[in-house]
Coordinates of C-alpha atoms and ligand atoms in Angstrom, one line a residue:
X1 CA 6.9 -5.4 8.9
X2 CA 8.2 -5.7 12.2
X3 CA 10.2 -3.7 14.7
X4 CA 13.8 -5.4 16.0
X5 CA 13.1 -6.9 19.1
X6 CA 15.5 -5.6 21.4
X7 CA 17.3 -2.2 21.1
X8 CA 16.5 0.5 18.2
X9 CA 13.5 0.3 16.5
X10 CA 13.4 -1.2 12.9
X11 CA 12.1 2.0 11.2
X12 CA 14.6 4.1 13.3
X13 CA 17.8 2.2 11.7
X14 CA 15.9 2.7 8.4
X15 CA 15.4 6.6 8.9
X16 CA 19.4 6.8 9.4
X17 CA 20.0 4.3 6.3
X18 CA 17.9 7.0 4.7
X19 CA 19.3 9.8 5.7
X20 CA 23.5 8.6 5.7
X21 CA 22.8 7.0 2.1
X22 CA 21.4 10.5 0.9
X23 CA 24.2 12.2 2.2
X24 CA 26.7 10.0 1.2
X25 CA 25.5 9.9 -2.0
X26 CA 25.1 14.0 -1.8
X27 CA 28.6 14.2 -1.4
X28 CA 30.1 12.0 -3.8
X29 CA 27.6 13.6 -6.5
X30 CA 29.8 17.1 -5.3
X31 CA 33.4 15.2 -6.0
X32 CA 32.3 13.2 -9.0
X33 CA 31.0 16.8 -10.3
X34 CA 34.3 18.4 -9.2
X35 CA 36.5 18.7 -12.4
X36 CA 39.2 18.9 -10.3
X37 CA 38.5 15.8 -7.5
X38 CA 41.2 13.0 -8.5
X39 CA 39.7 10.6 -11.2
X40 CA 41.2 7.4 -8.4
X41 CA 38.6 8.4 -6.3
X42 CA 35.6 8.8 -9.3
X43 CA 36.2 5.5 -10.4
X44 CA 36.6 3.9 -6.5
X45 CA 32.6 5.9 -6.0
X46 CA 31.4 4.7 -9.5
X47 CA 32.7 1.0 -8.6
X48 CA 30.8 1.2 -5.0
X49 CA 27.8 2.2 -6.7
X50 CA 27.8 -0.1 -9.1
X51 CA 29.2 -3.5 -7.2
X52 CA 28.0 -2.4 -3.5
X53 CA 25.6 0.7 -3.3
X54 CA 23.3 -1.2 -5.8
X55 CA 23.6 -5.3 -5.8
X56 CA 22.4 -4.6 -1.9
X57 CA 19.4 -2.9 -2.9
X58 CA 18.6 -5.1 -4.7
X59 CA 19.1 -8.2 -2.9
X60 CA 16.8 -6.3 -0.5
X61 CA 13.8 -5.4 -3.1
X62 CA 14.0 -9.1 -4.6
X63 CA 13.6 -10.5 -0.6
X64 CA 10.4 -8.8 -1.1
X65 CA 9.4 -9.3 -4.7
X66 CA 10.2 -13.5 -4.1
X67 CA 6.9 -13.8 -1.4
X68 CA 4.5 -11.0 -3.2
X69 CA 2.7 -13.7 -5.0
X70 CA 1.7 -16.0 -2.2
X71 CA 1.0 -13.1 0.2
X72 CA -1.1 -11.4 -2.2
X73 CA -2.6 -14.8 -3.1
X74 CA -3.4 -16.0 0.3
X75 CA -4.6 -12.3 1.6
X76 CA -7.0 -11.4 -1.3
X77 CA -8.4 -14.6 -1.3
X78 CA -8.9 -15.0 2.5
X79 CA -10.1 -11.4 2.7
X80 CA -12.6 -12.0 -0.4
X81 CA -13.4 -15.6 1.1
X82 CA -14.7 -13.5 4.4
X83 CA -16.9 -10.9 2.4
X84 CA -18.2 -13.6 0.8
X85 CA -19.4 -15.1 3.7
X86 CA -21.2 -11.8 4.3
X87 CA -24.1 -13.4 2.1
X88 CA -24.6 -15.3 5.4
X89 CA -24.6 -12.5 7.7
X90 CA -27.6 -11.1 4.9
X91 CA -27.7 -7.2 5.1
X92 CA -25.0 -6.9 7.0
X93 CA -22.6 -8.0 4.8
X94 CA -23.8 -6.5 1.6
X95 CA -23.9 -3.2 3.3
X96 CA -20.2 -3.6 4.3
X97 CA -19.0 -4.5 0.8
X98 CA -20.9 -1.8 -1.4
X99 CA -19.6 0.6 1.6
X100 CA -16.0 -0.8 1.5
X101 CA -15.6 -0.5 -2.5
X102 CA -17.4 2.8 -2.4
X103 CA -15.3 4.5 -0.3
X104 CA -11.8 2.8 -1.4
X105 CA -12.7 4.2 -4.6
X106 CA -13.3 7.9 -3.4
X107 CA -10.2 7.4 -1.1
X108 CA -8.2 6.4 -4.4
X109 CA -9.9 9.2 -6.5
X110 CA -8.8 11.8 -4.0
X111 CA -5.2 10.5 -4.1
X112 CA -5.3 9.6 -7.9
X113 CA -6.5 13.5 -8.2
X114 CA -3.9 15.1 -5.8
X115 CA -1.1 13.2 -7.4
X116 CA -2.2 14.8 -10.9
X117 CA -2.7 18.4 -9.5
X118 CA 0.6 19.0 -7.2
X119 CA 2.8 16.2 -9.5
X120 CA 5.1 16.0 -6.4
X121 CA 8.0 14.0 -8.6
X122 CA 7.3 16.2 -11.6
X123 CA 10.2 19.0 -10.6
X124 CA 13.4 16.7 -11.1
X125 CA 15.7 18.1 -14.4
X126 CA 15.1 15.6 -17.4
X127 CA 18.8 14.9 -17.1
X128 CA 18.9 13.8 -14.0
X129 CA 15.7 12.1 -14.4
X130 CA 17.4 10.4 -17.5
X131 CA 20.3 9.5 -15.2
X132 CA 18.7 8.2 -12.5
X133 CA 16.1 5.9 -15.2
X134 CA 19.6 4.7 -15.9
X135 CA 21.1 4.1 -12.9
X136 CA 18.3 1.5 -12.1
X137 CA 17.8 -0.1 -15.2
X138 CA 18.2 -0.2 -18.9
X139 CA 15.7 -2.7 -19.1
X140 CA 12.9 0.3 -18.0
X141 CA 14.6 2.4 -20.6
X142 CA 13.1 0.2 -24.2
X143 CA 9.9 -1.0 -21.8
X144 CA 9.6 2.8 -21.1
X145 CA 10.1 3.3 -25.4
X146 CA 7.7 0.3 -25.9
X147 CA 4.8 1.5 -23.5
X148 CA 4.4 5.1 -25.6
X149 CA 4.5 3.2 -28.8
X150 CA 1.8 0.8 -27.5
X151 CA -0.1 4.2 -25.8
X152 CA 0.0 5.9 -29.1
X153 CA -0.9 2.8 -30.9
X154 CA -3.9 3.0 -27.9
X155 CA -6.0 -0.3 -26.6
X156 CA -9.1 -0.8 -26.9
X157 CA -11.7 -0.4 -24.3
X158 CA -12.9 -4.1 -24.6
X159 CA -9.5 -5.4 -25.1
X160 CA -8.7 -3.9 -21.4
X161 CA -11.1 -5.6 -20.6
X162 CA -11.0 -8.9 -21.7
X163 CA -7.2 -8.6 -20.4
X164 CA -8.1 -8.6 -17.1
X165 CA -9.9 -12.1 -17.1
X166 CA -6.5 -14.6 -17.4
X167 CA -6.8 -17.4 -19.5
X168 CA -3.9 -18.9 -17.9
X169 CA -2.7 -17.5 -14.2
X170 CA 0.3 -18.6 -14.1
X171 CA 0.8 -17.0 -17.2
X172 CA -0.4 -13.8 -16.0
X173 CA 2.0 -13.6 -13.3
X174 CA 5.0 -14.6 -15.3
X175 CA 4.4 -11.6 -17.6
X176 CA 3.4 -9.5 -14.2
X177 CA 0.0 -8.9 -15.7
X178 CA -1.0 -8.4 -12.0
X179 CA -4.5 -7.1 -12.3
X180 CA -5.8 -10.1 -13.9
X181 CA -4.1 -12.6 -11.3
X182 CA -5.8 -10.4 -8.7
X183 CA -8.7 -11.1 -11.2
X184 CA -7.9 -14.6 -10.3
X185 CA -7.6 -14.5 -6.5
X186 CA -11.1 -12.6 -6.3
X187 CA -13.1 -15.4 -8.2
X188 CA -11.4 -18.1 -6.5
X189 CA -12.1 -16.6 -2.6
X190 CA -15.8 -15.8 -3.9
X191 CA -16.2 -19.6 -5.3
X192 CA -14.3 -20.5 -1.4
X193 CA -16.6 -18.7 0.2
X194 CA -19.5 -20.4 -1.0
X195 CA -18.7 -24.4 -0.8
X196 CA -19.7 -26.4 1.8
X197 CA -17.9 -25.4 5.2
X198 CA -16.1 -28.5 5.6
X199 CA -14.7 -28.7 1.9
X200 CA -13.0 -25.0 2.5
X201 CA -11.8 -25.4 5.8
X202 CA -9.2 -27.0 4.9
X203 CA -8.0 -24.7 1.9
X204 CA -8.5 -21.7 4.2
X205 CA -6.4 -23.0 7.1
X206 CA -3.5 -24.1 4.3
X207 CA -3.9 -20.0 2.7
X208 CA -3.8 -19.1 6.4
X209 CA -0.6 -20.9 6.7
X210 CA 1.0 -19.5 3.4
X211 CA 0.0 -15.8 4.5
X212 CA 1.5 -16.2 7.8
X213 CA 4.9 -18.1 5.7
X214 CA 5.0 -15.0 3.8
X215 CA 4.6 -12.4 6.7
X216 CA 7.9 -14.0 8.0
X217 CA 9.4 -14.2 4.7
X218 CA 8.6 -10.4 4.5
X219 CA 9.9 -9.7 8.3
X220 CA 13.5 -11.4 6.9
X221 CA 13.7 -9.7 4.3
X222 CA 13.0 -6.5 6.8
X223 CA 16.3 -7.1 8.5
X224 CA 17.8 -6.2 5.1
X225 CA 16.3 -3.1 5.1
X226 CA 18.8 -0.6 6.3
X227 CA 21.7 -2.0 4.1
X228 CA 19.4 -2.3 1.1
X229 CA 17.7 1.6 1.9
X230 CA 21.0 3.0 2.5
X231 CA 22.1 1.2 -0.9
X232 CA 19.4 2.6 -3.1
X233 CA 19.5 6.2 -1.2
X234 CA 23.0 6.6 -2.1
X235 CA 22.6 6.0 -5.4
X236 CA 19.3 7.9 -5.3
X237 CA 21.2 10.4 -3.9
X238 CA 24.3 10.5 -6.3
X239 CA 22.1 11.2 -9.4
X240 CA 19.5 13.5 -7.6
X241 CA 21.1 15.6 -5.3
X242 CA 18.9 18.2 -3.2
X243 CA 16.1 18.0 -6.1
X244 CA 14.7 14.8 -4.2
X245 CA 14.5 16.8 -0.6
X246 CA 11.9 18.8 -2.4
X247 CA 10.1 15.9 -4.4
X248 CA 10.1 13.6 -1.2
X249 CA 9.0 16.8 0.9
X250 CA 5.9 17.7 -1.2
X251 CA 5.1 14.0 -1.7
X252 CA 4.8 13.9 2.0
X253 CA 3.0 16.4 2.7
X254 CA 0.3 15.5 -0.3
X255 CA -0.7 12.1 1.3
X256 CA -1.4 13.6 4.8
X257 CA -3.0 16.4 2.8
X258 CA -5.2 14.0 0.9
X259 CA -5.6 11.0 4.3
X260 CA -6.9 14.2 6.3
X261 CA -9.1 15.3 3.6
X262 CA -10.6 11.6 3.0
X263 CA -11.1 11.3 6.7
X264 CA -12.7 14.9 7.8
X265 CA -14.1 15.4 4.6
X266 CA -15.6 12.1 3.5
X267 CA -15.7 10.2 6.2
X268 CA -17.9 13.0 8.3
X269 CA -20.1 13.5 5.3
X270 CA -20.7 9.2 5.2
X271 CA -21.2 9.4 9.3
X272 CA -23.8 12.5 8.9
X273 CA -25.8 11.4 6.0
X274 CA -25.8 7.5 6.3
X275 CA -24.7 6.9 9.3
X276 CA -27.2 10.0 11.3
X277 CA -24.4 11.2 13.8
X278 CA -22.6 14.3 14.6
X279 CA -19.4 13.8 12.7
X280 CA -17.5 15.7 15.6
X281 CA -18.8 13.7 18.2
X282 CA -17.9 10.9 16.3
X283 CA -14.3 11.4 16.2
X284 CA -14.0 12.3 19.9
X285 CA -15.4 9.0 20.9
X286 CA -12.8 7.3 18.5
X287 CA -10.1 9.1 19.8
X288 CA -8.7 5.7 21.6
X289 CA -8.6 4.0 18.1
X290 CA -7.0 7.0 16.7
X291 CA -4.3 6.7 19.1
X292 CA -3.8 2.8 18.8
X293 CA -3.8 3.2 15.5
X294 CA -1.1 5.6 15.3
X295 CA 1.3 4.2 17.5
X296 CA 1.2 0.7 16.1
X297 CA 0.7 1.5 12.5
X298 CA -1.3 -2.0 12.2
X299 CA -4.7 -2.7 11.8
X300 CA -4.9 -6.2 13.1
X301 CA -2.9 -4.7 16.6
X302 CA -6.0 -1.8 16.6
X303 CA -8.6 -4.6 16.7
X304 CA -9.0 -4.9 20.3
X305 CA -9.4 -1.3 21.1
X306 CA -11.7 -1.0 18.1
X307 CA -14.1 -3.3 18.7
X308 CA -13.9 -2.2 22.6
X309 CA -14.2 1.5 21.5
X310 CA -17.5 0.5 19.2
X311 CA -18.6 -1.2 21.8
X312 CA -18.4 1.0 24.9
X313 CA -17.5 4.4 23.5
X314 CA -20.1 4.7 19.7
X315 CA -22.4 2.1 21.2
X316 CA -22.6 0.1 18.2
X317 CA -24.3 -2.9 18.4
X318 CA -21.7 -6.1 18.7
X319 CA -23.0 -8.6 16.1
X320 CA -22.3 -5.6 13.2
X321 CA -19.1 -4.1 14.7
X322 CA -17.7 -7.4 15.5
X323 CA -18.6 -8.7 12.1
X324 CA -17.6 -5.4 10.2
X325 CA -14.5 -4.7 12.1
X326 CA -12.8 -8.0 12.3
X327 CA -13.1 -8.4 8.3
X328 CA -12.5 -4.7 7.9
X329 CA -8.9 -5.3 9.5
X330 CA -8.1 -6.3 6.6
X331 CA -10.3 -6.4 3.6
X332 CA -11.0 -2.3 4.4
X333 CA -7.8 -0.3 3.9
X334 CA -9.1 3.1 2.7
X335 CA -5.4 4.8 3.6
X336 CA -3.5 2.1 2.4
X337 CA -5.5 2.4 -1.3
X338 CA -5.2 5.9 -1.1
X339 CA -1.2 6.0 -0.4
X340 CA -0.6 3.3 -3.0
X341 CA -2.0 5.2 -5.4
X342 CA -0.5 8.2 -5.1
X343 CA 2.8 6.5 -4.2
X344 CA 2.8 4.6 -7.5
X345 CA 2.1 7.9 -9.3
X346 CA 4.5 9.9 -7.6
X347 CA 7.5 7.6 -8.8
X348 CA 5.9 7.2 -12.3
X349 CA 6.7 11.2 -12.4
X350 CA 10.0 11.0 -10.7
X351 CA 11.2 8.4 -13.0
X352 CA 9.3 10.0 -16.0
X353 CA 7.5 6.8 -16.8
X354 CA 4.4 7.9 -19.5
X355 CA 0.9 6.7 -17.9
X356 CA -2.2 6.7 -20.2
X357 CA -5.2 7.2 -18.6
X358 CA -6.2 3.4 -19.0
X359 CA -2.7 2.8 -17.1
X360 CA -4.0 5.4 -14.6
X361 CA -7.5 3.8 -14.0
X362 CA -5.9 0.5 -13.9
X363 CA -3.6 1.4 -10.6
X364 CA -6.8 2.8 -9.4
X365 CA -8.7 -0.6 -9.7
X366 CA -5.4 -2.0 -8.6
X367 CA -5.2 -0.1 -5.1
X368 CA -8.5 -0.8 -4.3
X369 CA -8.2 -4.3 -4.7
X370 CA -5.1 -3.7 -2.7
X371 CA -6.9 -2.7 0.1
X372 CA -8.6 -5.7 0.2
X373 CA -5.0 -7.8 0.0
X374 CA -2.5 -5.6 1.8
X375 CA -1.8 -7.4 5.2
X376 CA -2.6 -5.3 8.2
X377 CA 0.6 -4.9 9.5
X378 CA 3.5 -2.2 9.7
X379 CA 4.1 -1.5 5.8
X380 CA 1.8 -4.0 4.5
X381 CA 1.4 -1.9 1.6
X382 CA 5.1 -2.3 0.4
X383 CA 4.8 -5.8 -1.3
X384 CA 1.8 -4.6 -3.1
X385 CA 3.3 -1.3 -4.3
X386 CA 6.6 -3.5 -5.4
X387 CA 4.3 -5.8 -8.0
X388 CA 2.3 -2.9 -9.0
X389 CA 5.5 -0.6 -10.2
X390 CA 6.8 -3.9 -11.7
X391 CA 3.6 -4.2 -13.8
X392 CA 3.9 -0.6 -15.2
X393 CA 7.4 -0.9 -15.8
X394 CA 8.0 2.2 -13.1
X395 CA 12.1 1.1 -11.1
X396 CA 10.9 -0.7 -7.7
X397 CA 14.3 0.9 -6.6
X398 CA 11.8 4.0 -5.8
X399 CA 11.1 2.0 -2.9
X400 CA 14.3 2.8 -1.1
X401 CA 14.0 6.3 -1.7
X402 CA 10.2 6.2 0.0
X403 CA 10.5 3.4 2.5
X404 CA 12.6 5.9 4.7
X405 CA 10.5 8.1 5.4
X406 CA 7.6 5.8 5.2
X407 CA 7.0 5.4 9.2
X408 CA 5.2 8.4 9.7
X409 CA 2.8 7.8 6.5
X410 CA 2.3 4.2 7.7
X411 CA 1.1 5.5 11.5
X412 CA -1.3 8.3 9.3
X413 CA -3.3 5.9 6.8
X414 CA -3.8 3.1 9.5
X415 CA -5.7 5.3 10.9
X416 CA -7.9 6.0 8.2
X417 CA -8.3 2.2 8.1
X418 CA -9.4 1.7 11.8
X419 CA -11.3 4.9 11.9
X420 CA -12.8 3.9 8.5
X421 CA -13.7 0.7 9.6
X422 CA -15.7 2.0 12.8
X423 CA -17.3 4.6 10.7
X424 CA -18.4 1.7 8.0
X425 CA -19.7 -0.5 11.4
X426 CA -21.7 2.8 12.4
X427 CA -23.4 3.2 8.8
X428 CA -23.9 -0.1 8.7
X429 CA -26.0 -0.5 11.9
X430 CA -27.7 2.4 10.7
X431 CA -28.7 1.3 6.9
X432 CA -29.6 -2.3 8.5
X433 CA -31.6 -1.0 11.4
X434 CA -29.7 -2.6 13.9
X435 CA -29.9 -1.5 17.6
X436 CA -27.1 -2.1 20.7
X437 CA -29.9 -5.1 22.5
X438 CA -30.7 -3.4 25.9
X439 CA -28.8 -6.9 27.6
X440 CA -25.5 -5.1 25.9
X441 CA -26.4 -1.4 26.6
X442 CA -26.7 -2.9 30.3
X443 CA -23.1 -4.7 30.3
X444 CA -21.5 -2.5 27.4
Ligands
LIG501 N1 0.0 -0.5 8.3 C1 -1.2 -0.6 7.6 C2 -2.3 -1.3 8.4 O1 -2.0 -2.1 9.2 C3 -1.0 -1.4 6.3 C4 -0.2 -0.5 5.3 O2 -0.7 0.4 4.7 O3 1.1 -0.7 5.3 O4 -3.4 -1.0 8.3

């Protein structure tokens, strides 16, 4: 999502949205408390919440909510559409994909586990939780009742299953069963992927088109942003009161907590063991990705220097890293998989909404999907976390309360998915015996 053009930053007006809708809403939860605060001005807060505060969050969220189904299409399938073309590029390819859905699912596991353990939104009273459930809509309120009467009725195994193949996907997305139009999307860019050039040329330009439509679609609906954060902050704010400091603060801290731990812990074990190189080493000669990384928080803007830093700096050879880095952009999003996870969690447990451990394992095999559709851009991640909470019935108006403070997390996990694509490339030249040709050790 992109930055305004001239003057402040985009995610700097959001930050203060954040921060003035919290506090606003702070200090109207103290006078609508106050039994002796006027009831004029209780009813003038209660009518800005409910006619202002609220109808521009949501204006905002449904911007984004409108263009999540072509831009997932378009990106999972393109994305699938270029793995599958790894069957071409033999080894190479295969390599990349068992790697890629290998470590998305450790990267997810990790989060999925954290998110368990510390329960960052767990701490909020059940009245205000109750409150804030709602504030955002009745409608969660019976799907919330329905879902635990469906868990205790449990699914079966093979019924989960089956659930995931749609017959009908225009079906599945009207009733936001999302996994199974992913489903969808994955078949489709595999069968793309392998017809004749010249027949899928054309449907791969048009998808290219529609992913492009949607970016811009997403970048309006950007410009929204600080109304619509400050709208769902103050509400946020007016039910929750200091309690979210403290649920936002340990959420925080758990995703760097779990990015670092994924990229020193897992990442050095993949680059000693498969890989063959000092994992230290490693990270020094990456350090010029790192930075890229952080500072744009986009994967697609990190190309350049990661492909230059392969080249020059890990002395990989340039058929793999070009190959495995280009697709990796976006098809290899090992922090974005992990964040959604936990993100998803962490506002199941601040809104209270029950998750069986199919509905758990299902967001897992969501977010790594996700990592495979989630544009690499600024907060490509937030259209995929919107559909996702839609699906398990979680208020998408969590978003507002996240989005804020979502900048710094954004520069953090696209680094894991630059550094974790250069440390697929490097495993990959190593499983497939490829070796820098002496011509590019001489000009590299
Ligand atoms: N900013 C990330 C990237 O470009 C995507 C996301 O997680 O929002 O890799």
């Amino acid at each position: 999502m992109s930055r305004a053009k001239r003057g402040m930053p985009l995610h700097i007006k959001i930050l203060i949205s954040l921060v003035l809708g919290f506090v606003a809403g702070l200090i109207c939860q103290q006078m609508v408390n106050n039994p002796e605060a006027a009831q004029g001005s209780k009813d003038a807060i209660g009518f800005f919440n409910d006619n202002l505060a609220k109808p521009a969050g949501s204006i905002f969220l449904n911007m984004i909510f409108m263009i999540v189904i072509p831009l997932l299409f378009s990106a999972l399938v393109l994305g699938v559409t270029e793995i599958g073309d790894a069957k071409k590029v033999g080894k190479v390819g295969l390599y990349s994909l068992a790697l890629t859905v290998v470590l998305s699912s450790i990267a997810v596991g990790i989060g999925l586990i954290g998110v368990n353990t510390i329960k960052p939104g767990a701490g909020i009273p059940e009245v205000k939780r109750e409150q804030l459930m709602q504030q955002y809509a009745s409608k969660n309120k019976a799907e919330t009742e329905k879902r635990l009467a469906q868990a205790k009725e449990g699914k079966t195994v093979a019924d989960t299953i089956v659930d995931i193949v749609p017959k009908n996907p225009i079906d599945a997305i009207v009733k936001d069963n999302i996994l199974a139009f992913m489903f969808f999307a994955l078949v489709f860019g595999l069968a793309l992927g392998s017809i004749e050039q010249e027949r899928a040329q054309p449907v791969k330009r048009f998808l290219d088109g529609i992913f492009h439509v949607s970016l811009r679609v997403i970048d309006f609906a950007m410009k929204l942003a600080p109304i619509g954060v400050f709208g769902l902050t103050f509400s946020a704010g007016l039910v929750l009161g200091l309690d979210a400091i403290q649920a936002l603060g340990l959420y925080v801290a758990l995703v760097l907590v779990a990015l670092a731990i994924h990229m020193f812990g897992v990442y050095s074990l993949a680059l000693r063991f498969i890989a063959g190189r000092n994992p230290i080493t490693f990270f020094r000669q990456v350090k010029q990705v790192i930075f890229t990384a952080f500072a744009t928080s986009s994967s697609n803007a990190t190309l350049p220097t990661a492909l230059k830093v392969a080249d020059e700096e890990v002395g990989l050879p340039r058929d793999v890293s070009s190959f495995v880095l280009t697709v990796g952009a976006t098809a290899n999003q090992n922090g974005t998989a992990l964040f959604e996870g936990i993100t998803i969690l962490f506002l199941a447990q601040l809104f209270g909404v029950p998750l069986t451990i199919a509905d758990q394992l299902g967001i897992m095999g969501l977010a790594i999907l996700a990592g495979v559709g989630t544009a690499g851009v600024p907060g490509g991640a937030w259209p995929v976390i919107a559909i996702i909470l839609t699906k398990y019935n979680i208020p998408a108006a969590g978003i507002g309360l996240v989005l804020g403070i979502d900048r710094i997390l954004d520069m953090s996990r696209t680094v894991l998915n630059v550094v974790g694509d250069v440390t697929i490339a490097a495993c990959v030249s190593k499983l497939s015996g490829e070796k820098k040709s002496l011509e590019e050790a001489a000009t590299g």
